[in-house]
Coordinates of C-alpha atoms and ligand atoms in Angstrom, one line a residue:
X7 CA -133.1 -89.4 -58.9
X8 CA -136.5 -88.5 -57.5
X9 CA -138.7 -86.7 -60.0
X10 CA -142.1 -85.2 -59.3
X11 CA -143.7 -86.7 -62.4
X12 CA -145.6 -89.8 -61.7
X13 CA -147.4 -90.3 -65.0
X14 CA -147.3 -89.4 -68.6
X15 CA -150.0 -86.8 -68.0
X16 CA -147.9 -84.8 -65.3
X17 CA -146.7 -81.5 -66.9
X18 CA -144.1 -79.1 -67.2
X19 CA -145.1 -75.3 -67.3
X20 CA -144.0 -73.3 -70.3
X21 CA -143.0 -69.5 -69.6
X22 CA -146.6 -68.4 -70.7
X23 CA -148.0 -70.8 -68.1
X24 CA -149.2 -73.4 -70.7
X25 CA -148.9 -77.1 -69.3
X26 CA -147.0 -79.6 -71.3
X27 CA -147.1 -83.4 -70.6
X28 CA -143.6 -84.4 -69.7
X29 CA -143.2 -87.1 -72.3
X30 CA -144.3 -86.8 -76.0
X31 CA -144.9 -89.3 -78.5
X32 CA -142.6 -88.9 -81.5
X33 CA -143.9 -89.7 -85.0
X34 CA -140.9 -89.2 -87.7
X35 CA -140.7 -92.1 -90.0
X36 CA -144.2 -93.3 -89.0
X37 CA -145.7 -93.4 -92.6
X38 CA -148.9 -91.6 -93.2
X39 CA -151.6 -94.3 -93.4
X40 CA -152.0 -97.3 -91.2
X41 CA -148.6 -97.1 -89.6
X42 CA -149.0 -93.5 -88.2
X43 CA -152.5 -93.9 -87.5
X44 CA -152.0 -97.1 -85.3
X45 CA -148.9 -95.8 -83.8
X46 CA -150.8 -92.6 -82.5
X47 CA -153.9 -94.7 -81.5
X48 CA -151.8 -97.1 -79.6
X49 CA -149.8 -94.2 -77.8
X50 CA -153.1 -92.5 -76.9
X51 CA -154.4 -96.1 -75.6
X52 CA -151.3 -96.4 -73.6
X53 CA -151.6 -93.1 -71.9
X54 CA -149.8 -90.7 -73.9
X55 CA -151.4 -87.3 -74.5
X56 CA -148.4 -85.3 -76.2
X57 CA -147.9 -85.9 -79.7
X58 CA -145.0 -84.6 -81.8
X59 CA -145.4 -84.2 -85.6
X60 CA -144.3 -82.2 -88.4
X61 CA -145.4 -81.1 -92.0
X62 CA -142.2 -82.7 -93.2
X63 CA -143.1 -85.9 -91.8
X64 CA -145.8 -86.3 -94.3
X65 CA -148.0 -88.1 -91.8
X66 CA -150.2 -84.9 -90.2
X67 CA -153.4 -86.3 -91.9
X68 CA -153.2 -89.8 -90.2
X69 CA -151.8 -88.4 -86.8
X70 CA -154.7 -86.0 -87.0
X71 CA -157.3 -88.7 -87.7
X72 CA -156.0 -91.0 -84.9
X73 CA -156.4 -88.0 -82.5
X74 CA -160.0 -87.1 -83.5
X75 CA -161.0 -90.7 -83.7
X76 CA -159.6 -91.4 -80.2
X77 CA -162.8 -89.4 -78.6
X78 CA -160.2 -87.8 -76.1
X79 CA -161.2 -84.3 -75.1
X80 CA -159.2 -82.0 -77.4
X81 CA -158.3 -79.9 -74.1
X82 CA -156.7 -83.1 -72.6
X83 CA -154.3 -83.3 -75.6
X84 CA -150.9 -81.6 -76.5
X85 CA -150.2 -81.4 -80.3
X86 CA -147.2 -80.1 -81.8
X87 CA -146.1 -79.6 -85.4
X88 CA -143.4 -77.8 -87.2
X89 CA -142.8 -75.3 -89.8
X90 CA -140.6 -76.8 -92.7
X91 CA -137.8 -75.1 -94.3
X92 CA -139.3 -74.8 -97.9
X93 CA -142.4 -73.1 -96.8
X94 CA -141.0 -70.2 -95.0
X95 CA -139.3 -67.9 -97.4
X96 CA -141.8 -65.1 -96.4
X97 CA -144.2 -64.1 -93.6
X98 CA -147.2 -65.0 -95.8
X99 CA -145.9 -68.4 -96.7
X100 CA -145.3 -69.3 -93.0
X101 CA -149.0 -68.4 -92.3
X102 CA -150.1 -70.4 -95.3
X103 CA -147.9 -73.5 -94.0
X104 CA -149.6 -73.1 -90.7
X105 CA -152.9 -73.3 -92.2
X106 CA -152.1 -76.1 -94.3
X107 CA -150.8 -78.2 -91.3
X108 CA -154.0 -77.5 -89.3
X109 CA -156.2 -78.5 -92.2
X110 CA -154.1 -81.8 -92.7
X111 CA -154.6 -82.5 -88.9
X112 CA -158.1 -81.7 -89.1
X113 CA -157.7 -79.4 -85.8
X114 CA -158.8 -75.9 -84.9
X115 CA -155.7 -75.2 -83.1
X116 CA -152.2 -76.9 -82.1
X117 CA -150.6 -76.6 -78.7
X118 CA -147.2 -75.8 -80.0
X119 CA -145.8 -74.7 -83.3
X120 CA -141.9 -74.7 -83.8
X121 CA -139.6 -73.4 -86.5
X122 CA -138.1 -76.7 -87.6
X123 CA -134.5 -75.7 -88.6
X124 CA -132.9 -72.3 -88.2
X125 CA -130.7 -72.2 -91.2
X126 CA -132.1 -73.9 -94.4
X127 CA -129.3 -74.6 -96.7
X128 CA -130.9 -72.7 -99.6
X129 CA -131.3 -69.6 -97.3
X130 CA -128.1 -69.7 -95.5
X131 CA -126.9 -66.4 -96.4
X132 CA -129.8 -64.5 -95.0
X133 CA -131.0 -66.9 -92.3
X134 CA -131.6 -64.0 -89.7
X135 CA -134.1 -62.2 -92.0
X136 CA -135.6 -65.6 -92.8
X137 CA -136.1 -66.4 -89.1
X138 CA -137.4 -63.0 -88.4
X139 CA -140.0 -63.2 -91.0
X140 CA -141.2 -66.7 -89.9
X141 CA -141.0 -65.6 -86.3
X142 CA -143.2 -62.7 -86.8
X143 CA -145.8 -65.0 -88.5
X144 CA -145.7 -67.3 -85.6
X145 CA -146.3 -64.5 -83.3
X146 CA -149.4 -63.7 -85.3
X147 CA -150.5 -67.3 -85.2
X148 CA -150.1 -67.3 -81.5
X149 CA -151.7 -64.0 -80.8
X150 CA -154.8 -65.2 -83.1
X151 CA -155.1 -68.4 -81.0
X152 CA -153.8 -70.8 -83.9
X153 CA -151.3 -72.3 -81.3
X154 CA -151.1 -72.0 -77.5
X155 CA -147.3 -71.9 -77.5
X156 CA -144.4 -71.1 -80.1
X157 CA -141.0 -72.3 -80.3
X158 CA -137.9 -73.4 -82.1
X159 CA -136.0 -76.5 -82.9
X160 CA -132.4 -77.1 -83.9
X161 CA -131.6 -73.6 -82.8
X162 CA -128.2 -73.0 -81.4
X163 CA -127.5 -70.1 -78.9
X164 CA -126.4 -67.8 -81.8
X165 CA -129.8 -68.3 -83.6
X166 CA -131.9 -67.5 -80.5
X167 CA -129.9 -64.5 -79.8
X168 CA -130.5 -63.2 -83.3
X169 CA -134.1 -64.0 -82.9
X170 CA -134.3 -62.1 -79.7
X171 CA -133.1 -59.0 -81.1
X172 CA -136.5 -58.4 -82.9
X173 CA -139.0 -60.9 -81.2
X174 CA -141.9 -59.6 -79.2
X175 CA -142.7 -62.9 -78.0
X176 CA -139.8 -65.0 -76.9
X177 CA -139.6 -68.9 -77.8
X178 CA -141.0 -71.2 -75.2
X179 CA -139.3 -74.3 -76.4
X180 CA -136.1 -75.4 -78.1
X181 CA -136.4 -78.9 -79.6
X182 CA -132.9 -80.5 -79.9
X183 CA -131.1 -83.8 -80.5
X184 CA -130.4 -84.9 -77.1
X185 CA -129.5 -88.3 -75.4
X186 CA -126.5 -89.5 -73.3
X187 CA -124.4 -89.5 -76.2
X188 CA -124.8 -85.8 -77.0
X189 CA -125.8 -83.9 -73.8
X190 CA -125.7 -80.4 -75.0
X191 CA -125.0 -79.0 -71.6
X192 CA -124.2 -75.5 -72.8
X193 CA -127.2 -75.1 -75.0
X194 CA -129.4 -76.5 -72.3
X195 CA -128.0 -74.0 -69.7
X196 CA -128.7 -71.2 -72.3
X197 CA -132.2 -72.6 -72.6
X198 CA -132.8 -72.6 -69.0
X199 CA -131.5 -69.2 -68.4
X200 CA -134.1 -67.9 -71.1
X201 CA -136.8 -70.0 -69.6
X202 CA -136.9 -72.2 -72.8
X203 CA -138.0 -75.7 -72.1
X204 CA -135.8 -78.2 -73.7
X205 CA -137.3 -80.9 -75.6
X206 CA -135.1 -84.2 -76.4
X207 CA -135.8 -85.5 -79.8
X208 CA -134.1 -88.8 -80.9
X209 CA -133.9 -89.6 -77.1
X210 CA -133.1 -93.5 -78.2
X211 CA -130.7 -92.1 -80.7
X212 CA -133.2 -93.2 -83.3
X213 CA -132.7 -96.5 -82.2
X214 CA -129.1 -96.7 -82.4
X215 CA -128.4 -96.3 -78.7
X216 CA -130.6 -99.4 -77.8
X217 CA -127.8 -101.9 -78.6
X218 CA -125.0 -100.4 -76.5
X219 CA -123.8 -102.8 -74.1
X220 CA -123.1 -100.2 -71.3
X221 CA -126.6 -99.1 -71.6
X222 CA -127.8 -102.8 -71.6
X223 CA -125.9 -103.2 -68.4
X224 CA -127.7 -100.3 -66.6
X225 CA -131.0 -101.9 -68.1
X226 CA -130.5 -105.2 -66.8
X227 CA -129.6 -104.0 -63.2
X228 CA -133.1 -102.3 -63.0
X229 CA -134.8 -105.0 -65.0
X230 CA -136.0 -102.5 -67.7
X231 CA -135.4 -101.9 -71.3
X232 CA -132.6 -99.5 -72.6
X233 CA -135.4 -97.5 -74.0
X234 CA -136.8 -97.1 -70.6
X235 CA -133.5 -96.2 -69.1
X236 CA -133.0 -93.5 -71.7
X237 CA -136.4 -91.9 -71.4
X238 CA -136.1 -91.9 -67.6
X239 CA -132.6 -90.0 -67.9
X240 CA -134.4 -87.3 -69.7
X241 CA -136.9 -86.9 -67.2
X242 CA -134.4 -87.1 -64.2
X243 CA -132.4 -84.4 -66.0
X244 CA -135.6 -82.2 -66.5
X245 CA -135.9 -82.4 -70.1
X246 CA -138.9 -83.6 -72.2
X247 CA -138.1 -86.8 -74.3
X248 CA -140.1 -87.6 -77.6
X249 CA -139.7 -91.2 -78.0
X250 CA -141.1 -92.8 -81.1
X251 CA -142.1 -96.4 -82.1
X252 CA -144.7 -98.0 -84.5
X253 CA -144.7 -101.2 -82.3
X254 CA -147.8 -101.3 -79.7
X255 CA -145.5 -103.3 -77.2
X256 CA -142.5 -100.9 -77.4
X257 CA -145.1 -98.0 -77.2
X258 CA -146.4 -99.4 -73.9
X259 CA -142.9 -100.4 -72.7
X260 CA -141.7 -96.7 -73.2
X261 CA -144.6 -95.4 -70.9
X262 CA -143.2 -97.7 -68.0
X263 CA -140.6 -94.9 -66.8
X264 CA -142.1 -93.8 -63.3
X265 CA -141.5 -97.1 -61.2
X266 CA -137.9 -97.1 -60.9
X267 CA -135.1 -94.5 -60.5
X268 CA -131.4 -94.2 -61.6
X269 CA -128.8 -94.3 -58.9
X270 CA -125.7 -92.1 -58.7
X271 CA -123.7 -94.7 -60.4
X272 CA -126.0 -94.9 -63.4
X273 CA -125.7 -91.2 -63.6
X274 CA -121.9 -91.3 -63.7
X275 CA -121.9 -93.8 -66.3
X276 CA -124.5 -91.9 -68.4
X277 CA -122.6 -88.6 -67.8
X278 CA -119.4 -90.3 -69.2
X279 CA -121.2 -91.1 -72.6
X280 CA -121.3 -87.4 -73.6
X281 CA -119.7 -87.0 -77.0
X282 CA -119.6 -90.7 -77.7
X283 CA -121.6 -91.8 -80.9
X284 CA -123.9 -89.8 -83.0
X285 CA -123.9 -86.2 -82.7
X286 CA -126.3 -83.5 -83.9
X287 CA -126.1 -83.0 -87.5
X288 CA -127.8 -80.9 -90.2
X289 CA -129.6 -83.0 -92.9
X290 CA -129.4 -82.3 -96.6
X291 CA -132.7 -80.8 -97.2
X292 CA -132.8 -82.1 -100.8
X293 CA -133.5 -85.4 -99.6
X294 CA -136.6 -84.3 -97.6
X295 CA -138.0 -82.6 -100.9
X296 CA -138.2 -86.0 -102.7
X297 CA -140.0 -87.7 -99.8
X298 CA -142.6 -85.0 -99.3
X299 CA -143.9 -84.2 -102.5
X300 CA -146.8 -82.0 -101.2
X301 CA -144.0 -79.5 -99.7
X302 CA -142.2 -79.0 -103.0
Ligands
LIG23 N1 -137.1 -81.4 -84.5 C1 -136.4 -82.3 -85.2 O1 -135.5 -81.9 -86.0 C2 -136.5 -83.8 -84.9 C3 -137.5 -84.1 -84.1 N2 -137.6 -85.6 -84.0 C4 -138.7 -86.0 -83.2 O2 -138.5 -86.7 -82.2 C5 -139.0 -88.0 -82.2 C6 -138.2 -89.2 -81.8 O3 -136.7 -89.3 -82.5 P1 -136.5 -90.4 -83.4 O4 -135.2 -89.9 -84.2 O5 -137.8 -90.8 -84.2 O6 -136.1 -91.7 -82.7 P2 -136.2 -92.3 -81.1 O7 -134.7 -91.9 -80.7 O8 -137.3 -92.1 -80.4 O9 -136.0 -93.9 -81.6 C7 -136.9 -94.6 -82.2 C8 -136.5 -95.7 -82.7 O10 -136.3 -96.8 -81.5 C9 -137.1 -97.9 -81.7 N3 -137.8 -98.1 -80.4 C10 -138.6 -97.4 -79.7 N4 -138.7 -97.8 -78.5 C11 -138.2 -99.2 -78.4 C12 -138.1 -100.0 -77.4 N5 -138.9 -100.0 -76.3 N6 -137.6 -101.2 -77.8 C13 -136.9 -101.1 -78.8 N7 -136.7 -100.3 -80.0 C14 -137.5 -99.2 -79.7 C15 -138.1 -97.4 -82.6 O11 -138.7 -98.9 -83.4 P3 -139.9 -98.7 -84.2 O12 -140.3 -97.7 -84.7 O13 -139.6 -99.8 -85.3 O14 -141.0 -99.4 -83.3 C16 -137.3 -96.8 -83.7 O15 -136.5 -97.4 -84.5 C17 -139.3 -88.1 -83.6 O16 -140.2 -89.2 -84.0 C18 -139.7 -86.7 -84.0 O17 -141.0 -86.7 -83.4 C19 -136.7 -86.5 -84.3 C20 -135.7 -86.1 -85.2 C21 -135.4 -84.6 -85.4
LIG24 O1 -137.5 -83.8 -87.5 C1 -136.6 -84.3 -88.4 C2 -136.4 -85.7 -88.6 O2 -135.2 -86.1 -88.7 C3 -134.5 -85.4 -89.8 C4 -132.9 -85.8 -89.7 O3 -132.8 -86.9 -90.7 C5 -134.4 -84.0 -89.6 O4 -134.0 -83.2 -90.4 C6 -135.8 -83.3 -89.3 O5 -135.7 -82.2 -88.6

């Protein structure tokens, strides 16, 4: 399918008019230090201008340093970070968590700030009020210019419906697990109806989709990699993929998604993959407490 984007710097528009580059670079499981630093450095060299991180990834310092060292004008970059569960038991803690993320990144503002998960296990019995409090703080951060857009991640229809009952500013983005194996058609329609841009996390299924023979067949037909097919599928659907890699050759390969297009046979095969393989799941939060000591 033809798409209007021709490069990584082409953009979608959020409902508040802010432009967001059509592909973002993922950084989960890129360790703070040389790994995350080099990955972001290579991504920026390869042409990415949109970087996705999160407090819980533990790498905001290295991500921020690579951004600052790149010499690229801040205005030309789009940086997302996310509010982690443990830091959002109150309005004040959300404000504090945001300030901590900004200092770790070494930036004056971010472009997008997301609530990372709607229903942290510990707060399950009162997730509505938890989200209301965090969202009020997100609105303040937005109004104060700390972020150019606000949104949510892993929210289902019910979570957004609840949020909309009290929100003064409505979410601009919903970042969800999305790839041909889990196509989330209803949630995407809901996002579209509410002018919420859908961002696709784990577009390569955290690497698990890359060895599928049916995808390899499509990739071979176009003489590209499976990763390129999956990123291109997202773009042709109008979503915003966030592929991650720590290898310079993969990082470059994943940018080359504008010189070929999927045909109707490919789309039919890709559509049939819905529901096959890994599906959206909620993590056990305790696992993350151990790996990110500064958030405990
Ligand atoms: N909001 C949320 O709750 C979540 C958000 N995310 C965001 O989405 C991003 C992407 O999702 P993620 O689950 O990390 O993984 P992806 O689906 O992007 O897959 C990444 C894996 O694919 C490998 N890979 C990447 N490109 C290639 C290639 N061209 N050839 C071969 N292998 C390749 C990587 O290898 P290697 O790294 O070794 O190079 C890595 O193992 C995250 O990094 C994060 O920013 C992810 C999960 C949850
Ligand atoms: O962004 C994230 C990285 O992946 C984790 C899943 O294992 C998520 O919990 C988290 O939201």
